[in-house]
């Protein structure tokens, strides 16, 4: 084990937040819907994932806090879209945690 680099704490905390955000099947469904369908409103998500508006809103807050999803106010509505920079780094996060070479975390931060 000597000479093995340990993942820095800030990066580990960011990755742990990403993994926690995707540990719920409803959030995975919501992220999949947003990724496949482009910018969507809460109402459109509610129609597709069969959970209530308050539940969808709570899940969207977690997805926006971790930066998987970005929100754009449009009139009285809010449109949710995937943050491509963050999503493209997620597989790399898994590789890094498992000790494999991957995209540098700093390149993922550019999408914030």
MMTF fields as JSON, N, C-alpha, C and O atoms, coordinates in Angstrom:
{
  "mmtfVersion": "1.0.0",
  "mmtfProducer": "UNKNOWN",
  "numBonds": 447,
  "numAtoms": 448,
  "numGroups": 112,
  "numChains": 1,
  "numModels": 1,
  "chainsPerModel": [1],
  "groupsPerChain": [112],
  "chainIdList": ["A"],
  "bondAtomList": [4, 2, 8, 6, 12, 10, 16, 14, 20, 18, 24, 22, 28, 26, 32, 30, 36, 34, 40, 38, 44, 42, 48, 46, 52, 50, 56, 54, 60, 58, 64, 62, 68, 66, 72, 70, 76, 74, 80, 78, 84, 82, 88, 86, 92, 90, 96, 94, 100, 98, 104, 102, 108, 106, 112, 110, 116, 114, 120, 118, 124, 122, 128, 126, 132, 130, 136, 134, 140, 138, 144, 142, 148, 146, 152, 150, 156, 154, 160, 158, 164, 162, 168, 166, 172, 170, 176, 174, 180, 178, 184, 182, 188, 186, 192, 190, 196, 194, 200, 198, 204, 202, 208, 206, 212, 210, 216, 214, 220, 218, 224, 222, 228, 226, 232, 230, 236, 234, 240, 238, 244, 242, 248, 246, 252, 250, 256, 254, 260, 258, 264, 262, 268, 266, 272, 270, 276, 274, 280, 278, 284, 282, 288, 286, 292, 290, 296, 294, 300, 298, 304, 302, 308, 306, 312, 310, 316, 314, 320, 318, 324, 322, 328, 326, 332, 330, 336, 334, 340, 338, 344, 342, 348, 346, 352, 350, 356, 354, 360, 358, 364, 362, 368, 366, 372, 370, 376, 374, 380, 378, 384, 382, 388, 386, 392, 390, 396, 394, 400, 398, 404, 402, 408, 406, 412, 410, 416, 414, 420, 418, 424, 422, 428, 426, 432, 430, 436, 434, 440, 438, 444, 442],
  "bondOrderList": [1, 1, 1, 1, 1, 1, 1, 1, 1, 1, 1, 1, 1, 1, 1, 1, 1, 1, 1, 1, 1, 1, 1, 1, 1, 1, 1, 1, 1, 1, 1, 1, 1, 1, 1, 1, 1, 1, 1, 1, 1, 1, 1, 1, 1, 1, 1, 1, 1, 1, 1, 1, 1, 1, 1, 1, 1, 1, 1, 1, 1, 1, 1, 1, 1, 1, 1, 1, 1, 1, 1, 1, 1, 1, 1, 1, 1, 1, 1, 1, 1, 1, 1, 1, 1, 1, 1, 1, 1, 1, 1, 1, 1, 1, 1, 1, 1, 1, 1, 1, 1, 1, 1, 1, 1, 1, 1, 1, 1, 1, 1],
  "groupList": [{"groupName": "UNK", "atomNameList": ["N", "CA", "C", "O"], "elementList": ["N", "C", "C", "O"], "formalChargeList": [0, 0, 0, 0], "bondAtomList": [1, 0, 2, 1, 3, 2], "bondOrderList": [1, 1, 2], "singleLetterCode": "X", "chemCompType": "L-PEPTIDE LINKING"}],
  "groupTypeList": [0, 0, 0, 0, 0, 0, 0, 0, 0, 0, 0, 0, 0, 0, 0, 0, 0, 0, 0, 0, 0, 0, 0, 0, 0, 0, 0, 0, 0, 0, 0, 0, 0, 0, 0, 0, 0, 0, 0, 0, 0, 0, 0, 0, 0, 0, 0, 0, 0, 0, 0, 0, 0, 0, 0, 0, 0, 0, 0, 0, 0, 0, 0, 0, 0, 0, 0, 0, 0, 0, 0, 0, 0, 0, 0, 0, 0, 0, 0, 0, 0, 0, 0, 0, 0, 0, 0, 0, 0, 0, 0, 0, 0, 0, 0, 0, 0, 0, 0, 0, 0, 0, 0, 0, 0, 0, 0, 0, 0, 0, 0, 0],
  "groupIdList": [1, 2, 3, 4, 5, 6, 7, 8, 9, 10, 11, 12, 13, 14, 15, 16, 17, 18, 19, 20, 21, 22, 23, 24, 25, 26, 27, 28, 29, 30, 31, 32, 33, 34, 35, 36, 37, 38, 39, 40, 41, 42, 43, 44, 45, 46, 47, 48, 49, 50, 51, 52, 53, 54, 55, 56, 57, 58, 59, 60, 61, 62, 63, 64, 65, 66, 67, 68, 69, 70, 71, 72, 73, 74, 75, 76, 77, 78, 79, 80, 81, 82, 83, 84, 85, 86, 87, 88, 89, 90, 91, 92, 93, 94, 95, 96, 97, 98, 99, 100, 101, 102, 103, 104, 105, 106, 107, 108, 109, 110, 111, 112],
  "secStructList": [7, 6, 6, 7, 7, 7, 7, 7, 2, 2, 2, 2, 2, 2, 2, 2, 2, 2, 2, 2, 2, 6, 1, 1, 2, 2, 2, 2, 2, 2, 2, 2, 2, 2, 2, 2, 2, 7, 1, 5, 7, 2, 2, 2, 2, 2, 2, 2, 2, 7, 1, 7, 2, 2, 2, 2, 2, 2, 2, 2, 2, 2, 2, 2, 2, 6, 6, 1, 3, 3, 3, 3, 3, 3, 6, 6, 3, 3, 3, 3, 3, 3, 7, 2, 2, 2, 2, 2, 2, 2, 2, 2, 2, 2, 2, 2, 2, 6, 6, 7, 7, 7, 7, 7, 2, 2, 2, 2, 2, 6, 6, 7],
  "xCoordList": [0.8, 0.0, 0.843, 0.342, 2.08, 2.912, 3.053, 3.192, 3.014, 3.161, 1.864, 1.847, 0.774, -0.519, -1.14, -1.293, -1.488, -2.083, -3.516, -4.273, -3.863, -5.22, -5.982, -5.462, -7.178, -8.044, -8.196, -8.456, -8.036, -8.147, -9.579, -10.529, -9.721, -10.996, -12.096, -13.232, -11.774, -12.792, -13.358, -14.568, -12.502, -12.962, -13.775, -14.81, -13.315, -14.053, -15.451, -16.419, -15.56, -16.867, -17.777, -18.971, -17.218, -18.014, -18.514, -19.696, -17.637, -18.037, -19.067, -20.018, -18.897, -19.863, -21.239, -22.26, -21.263, -22.531, -23.177, -24.394, -22.371, -22.906, -23.51, -24.612, -22.778, -23.279, -24.557, -25.491, -24.603, -25.821, -26.998, -28.118, -26.737, -27.808, -28.42, -29.611, -27.64, -28.14, -28.487, -28.706, -28.539, -28.856, -30.36, -30.792, -31.148, -32.601, -33.154, -32.831, -33.976, -34.469, -35.317, -35.306, -36.045, -36.845, -35.939, -36.22, -34.852, -33.913, -33.25, -33.005, -32.957, -32.372, -33.377, -32.995, -34.651, -35.68, -35.786, -35.87, -35.781, -35.891, -34.701, -34.872, -33.505, -32.31, -32.353, -31.998, -32.781, -32.903, -33.899, -33.643, -35.032, -36.055, -35.522, -35.711, -34.863, -34.327, -33.239, -33.181, -32.38, -31.291, -31.829, -31.288, -32.885, -33.43, -34.362, -34.482, -35.023, -36.059, -35.753, -36.604, -34.566, -34.236, -34.853, -35.37, -34.808, -35.35, -36.83, -37.63, -37.175, -38.549, -38.969, -38.132, -40.27, -40.82, -41.121, -41.121, -41.378, -41.753, -43.017, -43.112, -43.978, -45.23, -45.017, -45.657, -44.119, -43.83, -43.177, -43.428, -42.345, -41.698, -42.742, -42.754, -43.614, -44.667, -45.509, -45.828, -45.867, -46.676, -45.979, -46.64, -44.67, -43.93, -43.45, -43.343, -43.156, -42.572, -43.572, -43.218, -44.811, -45.894, -45.64, -45.946, -45.083, -44.987, -45.477, -45.576, -45.78, -46.347, -45.365, -44.151, -45.932, -45.136, -44.139, -42.992, -44.551, -43.626, -42.471, -41.344, -42.744, -41.685, -40.708, -39.493, -41.239, -40.382, -39.537, -38.338, -40.127, -39.38, -38.252, -37.153, -38.519, -37.479, -36.329, -35.158, -36.67, -35.628, -34.844, -33.627, -35.529, -34.847, -33.885, -32.826, -34.237, -33.336, -32.03, -30.951, -32.124, -30.916, -30.106, -28.882, -30.773, -30.063, -29.444, -28.389, -30.08, -29.489, -28.367, -27.375, -28.511, -27.448, -26.155, -25.063, -26.276, -25.085, -24.634, -23.624, -25.386, -25.069, -25.28, -24.808, -25.976, -26.354, -27.375, -27.405, -28.206, -29.279, -29.131, -28.812, -29.365, -29.352, -30.778, -31.559, -31.115, -32.46, -32.381, -31.489, -33.342, -33.39, -34.794, -35.759, -34.909, -36.229, -36.662, -35.878, -37.915, -38.462, -39.887, -40.816, -40.053, -41.348, -41.712, -40.946, -42.882, -43.292, -42.874, -43.051, -42.324, -41.893, -40.391, -39.651, -39.988, -38.566, -38.281, -38.929, -37.307, -36.936, -35.699, -34.739, -35.732, -34.622, -33.938, -34.583, -32.607, -31.825, -30.585, -30.156, -30.037, -28.847, -27.625, -27.459, -26.785, -25.49, -24.512, -23.975, -24.292, -23.475, -22.066, -21.518, -21.481, -20.12, -20.093, -19.182, -21.065, -21.121, -21.434, -20.78, -22.423, -22.824, -21.695, -21.501, -20.958, -19.871, -18.738, -17.966, -18.635, -17.591, -17.99, -17.124, -19.267, -19.699, -19.045, -18.562, -19.003, -18.31, -16.836, -16.274, -16.227, -14.836, -14.703, -13.702, -15.704, -15.675, -15.616, -14.845, -16.414, -16.392, -15.018, -14.494, -14.441, -13.104, -12.066, -11.233, -12.108, -11.14, -11.261, -10.257, -12.484, -12.695, -12.141, -11.61, -12.267, -11.786, -10.307, -9.801, -9.612, -8.18, -7.756, -6.596, -8.678, -8.352, -8.108, -8.626, -7.318, -7.112, -8.418, -9.171, -8.67, -9.893, -9.722, -8.664, -10.772, -10.778, -10.523, -11.087, -9.686, -9.39, -10.632, -11.424, -10.8, -11.952, -12.031, -13.128, -10.907, -10.926, -11.608, -12.203, -11.539, -12.218, -13.739, -14.486, -14.188, -15.63, -16.125, -17.281, -15.278, -15.649, -15.971, -16.686, -15.46, -15.672, -17.141, -17.549, -17.947, -19.372, -20.203, -21.42, -19.596, -20.351, -20.788, -21.434],
  "yCoordList": [-1.202, 0.0, 1.265, 2.327, 1.189, 2.389, 2.894, 2.117, 4.202, 4.816, 4.951, 5.552, 4.4, 4.523, 5.856, 6.147, 6.645, 7.955, 7.784, 6.952, 8.586, 8.582, 9.733, 10.841, 9.462, 10.48, 11.627, 11.394, 12.865, 13.996, 14.1, 13.688, 14.657, 14.681, 15.426, 14.955, 16.568, 17.347, 16.568, 16.572, 15.908, 15.102, 13.914, 13.585, 13.273, 12.138, 12.564, 11.835, 13.741, 14.234, 14.521, 14.222, 15.098, 15.365, 14.062, 13.941, 13.095, 11.804, 11.108, 10.524, 11.158, 10.535, 11.185, 10.498, 12.503, 13.196, 12.733, 12.564, 12.529, 12.042, 10.653, 10.382, 9.773, 8.414, 8.416, 7.67, 9.255, 9.369, 9.861, 9.368, 10.827, 11.386, 10.324, 10.386, 9.374, 8.337, 7.04, 6.012, 7.082, 5.894, 5.673, 4.708, 6.547, 6.431, 6.149, 6.872, 5.117, 4.772, 5.865, 6.008, 6.631, 7.715, 8.79, 9.323, 9.115, 10.113, 9.591, 10.36, 8.308, 7.732, 7.857, 8.196, 7.587, 7.737, 9.184, 9.455, 10.112, 11.531, 11.968, 12.649, 11.587, 11.968, 11.367, 12.033, 10.123, 9.476, 10.203, 10.411, 10.585, 11.312, 12.652, 13.011, 13.384, 14.691, 14.53, 15.304, 13.53, 13.306, 12.919, 13.335, 12.129, 11.648, 12.659, 12.682, 13.497, 14.352, 15.822, 16.61, 16.214, 17.633, 18.395, 17.789, 19.705, 20.501, 20.181, 20.156, 19.936, 19.595, 20.355, 20.81, 20.482, 21.117, 20.049, 18.854, 20.497, 19.576, 18.816, 17.607, 19.523, 18.879, 17.751, 16.704, 17.965, 16.912, 15.706, 14.565, 15.96, 14.856, 14.082, 12.851, 14.81, 14.179, 13.234, 12.123, 13.674, 12.845, 11.533, 10.515, 11.551, 10.385, 9.433, 8.232, 9.94, 9.051, 8.597, 7.84, 9.052, 8.584, 8.791, 7.921, 9.941, 10.366, 11.803, 12.485, 12.253, 13.578, 14.702, 14.504, 15.895, 17.075, 17.401, 17.741, 17.305, 17.644, 16.651, 17.029, 15.388, 14.376, 14.645, 14.575, 14.95, 15.278, 16.504, 16.513, 17.516, 18.729, 18.426, 18.963, 17.577, 17.205, 16.471, 16.721, 15.575, 14.852, 15.793, 15.661, 16.734, 17.701, 18.579, 18.949, 18.91, 19.699, 18.947, 19.532, 17.667, 16.861, 16.784, 16.915, 16.573, 16.487, 17.818, 17.836, 18.932, 20.238, 20.576, 21.195, 20.178, 20.421, 19.711, 20.226, 18.531, 17.786, 18.161, 17.66, 19.042, 19.584, 18.592, 18.837, 17.479, 16.613, 17.321, 17.121, 18.147, 18.841, 20.341, 20.78, 21.11, 22.567, 23.069, 22.463, 24.169, 24.731, 26.095, 26.898, 26.333, 27.59, 28.185, 27.612, 29.329, 29.962, 30.423, 31.009, 30.151, 30.584, 31.064, 30.26, 32.377, 32.935, 32.487, 32.691, 31.874, 31.36, 29.912, 29.362, 29.292, 27.891, 27.805, 28.78, 26.629, 26.323, 25.083, 24.047, 25.207, 24.078, 23.403, 24.066, 22.079, 21.291, 20.585, 19.969, 20.688, 20.033, 19.402, 19.781, 18.453, 17.75, 18.651, 19.359, 18.616, 19.288, 18.3, 17.42, 18.455, 17.496, 17.337, 16.235, 18.408, 18.317, 17.393, 16.576, 17.515, 16.681, 15.231, 14.309, 15.038, 13.69, 12.958, 11.761, 13.656, 12.987, 12.575, 11.672, 13.219, 12.871, 11.746, 11.149, 11.44, 10.439, 9.077, 8.491, 8.543, 7.255, 7.341, 6.377, 8.48, 8.662, 8.642, 8.16, 9.163, 9.138, 7.7, 7.382, 6.843, 5.436, 4.821, 4.06, 5.149, 4.648, 5.132, 4.349, 6.398, 6.961, 6.272, 5.887, 6.118, 5.468, 4.044, 3.565, 3.383, 2.004, 1.918, 0.829, 3.054, 3.06, 3.013, 2.733, 3.284, 3.291, 4.72, 5.667, 4.871, 6.19, 6.662, 5.873, 7.958, 8.508, 9.986, 10.557, 10.605, 12.04, 12.772, 12.418, 13.776, 14.549, 15.255, 15.772, 15.276, 15.915, 17.384, 17.915, 18.039, 19.478, 19.752, 20.816, 18.836, 19.049, 18.972, 19.569, 18.256, 18.164, 19.428, 19.814, 20.067, 21.287, 22.42, 23.356, 22.346, 23.419, 23.615, 24.703, 22.562, 22.644, 23.265, 23.38, 23.665, 24.231, 25.632, 26.259],
  "zCoordList": [0.0, 0.0, 0.0, -0.371, 0.396, 0.39, -1.037, -1.981, -1.168, -2.476, -3.253, -4.328, -2.725, -3.387, -2.985, -1.799, -3.962, -3.692, -3.191, -3.69, -2.203, -1.666, -2.311, -2.448, -2.689, -3.275, -2.281, -1.1, -2.751, -1.831, -1.301, -1.967, -0.094, 0.62, -0.148, -0.205, -0.73, -1.444, -2.625, -2.849, -3.369, -4.502, -4.009, -4.59, -2.945, -2.37, -1.929, -2.144, -1.315, -0.876, -2.068, -2.027, -3.125, -4.325, -4.927, -5.25, -5.078, -5.656, -4.778, -5.296, -3.47, -2.556, -2.722, -2.69, -2.898, -3.148, -4.438, -4.503, -5.459, -6.734, -6.56, -7.038, -5.872, -5.676, -4.834, -5.127, -3.782, -2.966, -3.808, -3.671, -4.67, -5.501, -6.404, -6.71, -6.824, -7.735, -7.013, -7.654, -5.681, -4.905, -4.772, -4.141, -5.353, -5.281, -6.68, -7.622, -6.829, -8.171, -8.818, -10.041, -8.021, -8.616, -9.195, -10.268, -8.495, -9.032, -10.298, -11.227, -10.349, -11.565, -12.715, -13.835, -12.446, -13.483, -13.943, -15.141, -12.994, -13.338, -14.176, -15.187, -13.77, -14.529, -15.928, -16.9, -16.034, -17.332, -18.226, -19.412, -17.655, -18.416, -18.909, -20.071, -18.032, -18.417, -19.472, -20.428, -19.304, -20.262, -21.64, -22.664, -21.655, -22.93, -23.595, -24.82, -22.789, -23.347, -23.41, -23.822, -23.015, -23.062, -21.912, -20.974, -21.966, -20.864, -20.631, -21.567, -19.36, -18.997, -17.747, -16.968, -17.572, -16.383, -15.331, -15.626, -14.101, -13.037, -13.433, -13.224, -13.999, -14.409, -15.402, -15.309, -16.349, -17.335, -16.671, -17.058, -15.678, -14.964, -14.153, -14.16, -13.459, -12.652, -13.508, -13.082, -14.706, -15.61, -15.966, -16.167, -16.043, -16.54, -15.454, -15.7, -14.253, -13.231, -12.172, -11.268, -12.278, -11.405, -9.913, -9.097, -9.567, -8.172, -8.1, -9.12, -6.908, -6.737, -7.006, -7.043, -7.195, -7.515, -6.412, -6.703, -5.156, -4.068, -4.005, -3.687, -4.305, -4.321, -5.465, -5.28, -6.634, -7.784, -7.457, -7.734, -6.884, -6.532, -5.545, -5.675, -4.57, -3.599, -4.292, -4.003, -5.196, -5.935, -6.852, -6.979, -7.485, -8.349, -7.556, -8.063, -6.336, -5.494, -5.27, -5.358, -4.983, -4.778, -6.066, -6.037, -7.187, -8.474, -8.88, -9.514, -8.524, -8.837, -7.85, -8.236, -6.588, -5.604, -5.992, -5.749, -6.594, -7.014, -8.422, -8.914, -9.059, -10.385, -11.53, -12.64, -11.288, -12.402, -13.285, -14.499, -12.666, -13.365, -13.131, -12.026, -14.172, -14.09, -14.283, -15.016, -13.631, -13.732, -14.398, -14.121, -15.284, -16.02, -15.896, -16.403, -15.224, -15.152, -16.539, -17.284, -16.871, -18.157, -17.901, -17.829, -17.765, -17.398, -16.0, -15.058, -15.86, -14.555, -14.353, -13.266, -15.38, -15.298, -15.011, -15.136, -14.631, -14.464, -15.299, -15.145, -16.179, -17.03, -16.465, -16.072, -16.428, -15.9, -17.055, -17.903, -17.068, -18.119, -17.492, -16.402, -18.191, -17.715, -17.837, -18.83, -16.835, -16.882, -17.523, -16.851, -18.818, -19.564, -18.987, -19.002, -18.487, -17.935, -16.724, -16.587, -15.863, -14.662, -15.019, -14.53, -15.861, -16.228, -16.952, -16.741, -17.791, -18.509, -17.569, -17.892, -16.426, -15.463, -14.529, -13.889, -14.432, -13.461, -13.679, -12.71, -14.897, -15.057, -14.649, -14.129, -14.885, -14.476, -12.96, -12.429, -12.265, -10.801, -10.31, -9.404, -10.894, -10.505, -10.793, -9.979, -11.939, -12.261, -11.254, -10.8, -10.907, -9.964, -8.613, -8.015, -8.134, -6.837, -6.855, -5.853, -7.985, -8.104, -8.48, -8.751, -8.497, -8.732, -10.183, -10.486, -11.078, -12.511, -12.969, -12.376, -14.025, -14.613, -15.242, -15.813, -15.128, -15.69, -15.947, -15.68, -16.468, -16.725, -15.415, -14.379, -15.462, -14.255, -13.75, -14.537, -12.439, -11.813, -12.199, -12.371, -12.337, -12.64, -13.973, -14.145, -14.909, -16.183, -15.998, -16.773, -14.997, -14.707, -14.026, -14.2, -13.264, -12.562, -13.534, -13.175, -14.739, -15.712, -16.034, -16.44, -15.856, -16.167, -15.069, -15.217, -13.986, -12.858, -13.142, -12.302]
}
